[in-house]
Amino acid sequence: GLRGRILSFVPEDLRLDEELCLAAVKQDVLAMHFVPEVLRCSVNFAVLAVVQNPAVMKYHAGAAVVDRSFVLEAVSRRGDALAFSPLELRADPEIALAAIKQTSSALRHVSERLWQDHNFVLEAASCCG
């Protein structure tokens, strides 16, 4: 919505306000286009932004900030962020289980490969059971 794009009207120096940027991103993922690079490159900001709006993960795909530890932290706080995580990390059992523990809706975003792993299926069942 327009609320998220409000950042496009805000002077550059005021866009450095993390709280303002997080509020805009919560309303509309497209606000990420107007978040200053210094914030977008911050792991702390990125995790907080994903918690506000999991679709933010796609703005970080391929970026140095999206490594295994970042995705694990993000899905531990907002399990549905798994949907926007890199495919290879959706096949990571620890990441998938962290997402499932946070929300059972993450089940549908787990790599098909993991569903062939008996131990993973048992652990997933115990998380959701």
C-alpha positions as semicolon CSV with decimal commas, in nm:
position;residue;x (nm);y (nm);z (nm)
1;G;0,000;0,000;0,000
2;L;0,082;0,366;-0,005
3;R;0,184;0,354;0,361
4;G;0,486;0,141;0,278
5;R;0,590;0,365;-0,008
6;I;0,583;0,668;0,216
7;L;0,961;0,623;0,241
8;S;0,990;0,739;-0,118
9;F;0,877;1,084;-0,001
10;V;1,097;1,097;0,310
11;P;1,431;1,282;0,284
12;E;1,734;1,055;0,259
13;D;1,872;1,144;0,603
14;L;1,543;1,058;0,777
15;R;1,535;0,720;0,606
16;L;1,825;0,620;0,829
17;D;1,570;0,585;1,110
18;E;1,546;0,209;1,160
19;E;1,209;0,229;1,335
20;L;1,056;0,429;1,050
21;C;1,190;0,187;0,790
22;L;1,065;-0,118;0,982
23;A;0,717;0,034;1,010
24;A;0,710;0,101;0,637
25;V;0,833;-0,249;0,552
26;K;0,568;-0,401;0,777
27;Q;0,303;-0,227;0,566
28;D;0,453;-0,301;0,225
29;V;0,756;-0,506;0,125
30;L;0,814;-0,264;-0,165
31;A;0,932;-0,013;0,094
32;M;1,261;-0,205;0,088
33;H;1,338;-0,022;-0,238
34;F;1,366;0,300;-0,036
35;V;1,551;0,168;0,269
36;P;1,909;0,302;0,268
37;E;2,176;0,050;0,173
38;V;2,347;0,089;0,510
39;L;2,034;-0,054;0,677
40;R;1,968;-0,318;0,409
41;C;2,323;-0,450;0,462
42;S;2,281;-0,470;0,839
43;V;2,214;-0,824;0,957
44;N;2,029;-0,691;1,261
45;F;1,800;-0,472;1,048
46;A;1,747;-0,755;0,798
47;V;1,632;-0,998;1,069
48;L;1,400;-0,738;1,221
49;A;1,260;-0,656;0,877
50;V;1,192;-1,024;0,806
51;V;1,008;-1,051;1,137
52;Q;0,792;-0,756;1,030
53;N;0,732;-0,894;0,681
54;P;0,874;-1,234;0,574
55;A;0,866;-1,137;0,206
56;V;1,164;-0,911;0,284
57;M;1,376;-1,226;0,259
58;K;1,348;-1,215;-0,121
59;Y;1,514;-0,871;-0,119
60;H;1,816;-1,024;0,048
61;A;1,840;-1,337;-0,170
62;G;2,192;-1,373;-0,297
63;A;2,319;-1,098;-0,069
64;A;2,607;-1,162;0,166
65;V;2,369;-1,104;0,456
66;V;2,172;-1,420;0,366
67;D;2,383;-1,696;0,502
68;R;2,281;-2,000;0,702
69;S;2,297;-1,826;1,039
70;F;2,085;-1,535;0,914
71;V;1,815;-1,765;0,776
72;L;1,817;-1,975;1,094
73;E;1,769;-1,663;1,307
74;A;1,497;-1,528;1,077
75;V;1,289;-1,848;1,062
76;S;1,330;-1,899;1,437
77;R;1,154;-1,566;1,484
78;R;0,916;-1,585;1,187
79;G;0,873;-1,938;1,054
80;D;0,690;-1,837;0,738
81;A;1,010;-1,665;0,624
82;L;1,111;-2,014;0,511
83;A;0,896;-1,957;0,200
84;F;1,133;-1,681;0,087
85;S;1,456;-1,851;0,190
86;P;1,706;-1,985;-0,063
87;L;1,607;-2,332;-0,184
88;E;1,923;-2,498;-0,057
89;L;1,852;-2,369;0,295
90;R;1,495;-2,502;0,286
91;A;1,662;-2,844;0,264
92;D;1,862;-2,782;0,582
93;P;1,699;-2,991;0,860
94;E;1,790;-2,751;1,141
95;I;1,649;-2,451;0,954
96;A;1,333;-2,637;0,851
97;L;1,269;-2,760;1,205
98;A;1,325;-2,413;1,351
99;A;1,066;-2,274;1,109
100;I;0,817;-2,553;1,187
101;K;0,861;-2,500;1,561
102;Q;0,776;-2,134;1,510
103;T;0,470;-2,204;1,291
104;S;0,325;-2,519;1,142
105;S;0,244;-2,327;0,824
106;A;0,616;-2,354;0,740
107;L;0,562;-2,724;0,668
108;R;0,457;-2,652;0,311
109;H;0,787;-2,473;0,237
110;V;1,020;-2,750;0,350
111;S;1,228;-2,904;0,072
112;E;1,082;-3,226;-0,071
113;R;1,417;-3,391;-0,008
114;L;1,368;-3,364;0,369
115;W;1,037;-3,548;0,352
116;Q;1,237;-3,855;0,240
117;D;1,444;-3,844;0,560
118;H;1,285;-4,064;0,828
119;N;1,455;-3,884;1,118
120;F;1,343;-3,545;0,989
121;V;0,984;-3,662;0,951
122;L;0,985;-3,795;1,309
123;E;1,123;-3,467;1,443
124;A;0,877;-3,262;1,238
125;A;0,591;-3,474;1,366
126;S;0,698;-3,418;1,724
127;C;0,719;-3,042;1,667
128;C;0,368;-3,021;1,530
129;G;0,209;-3,297;1,728
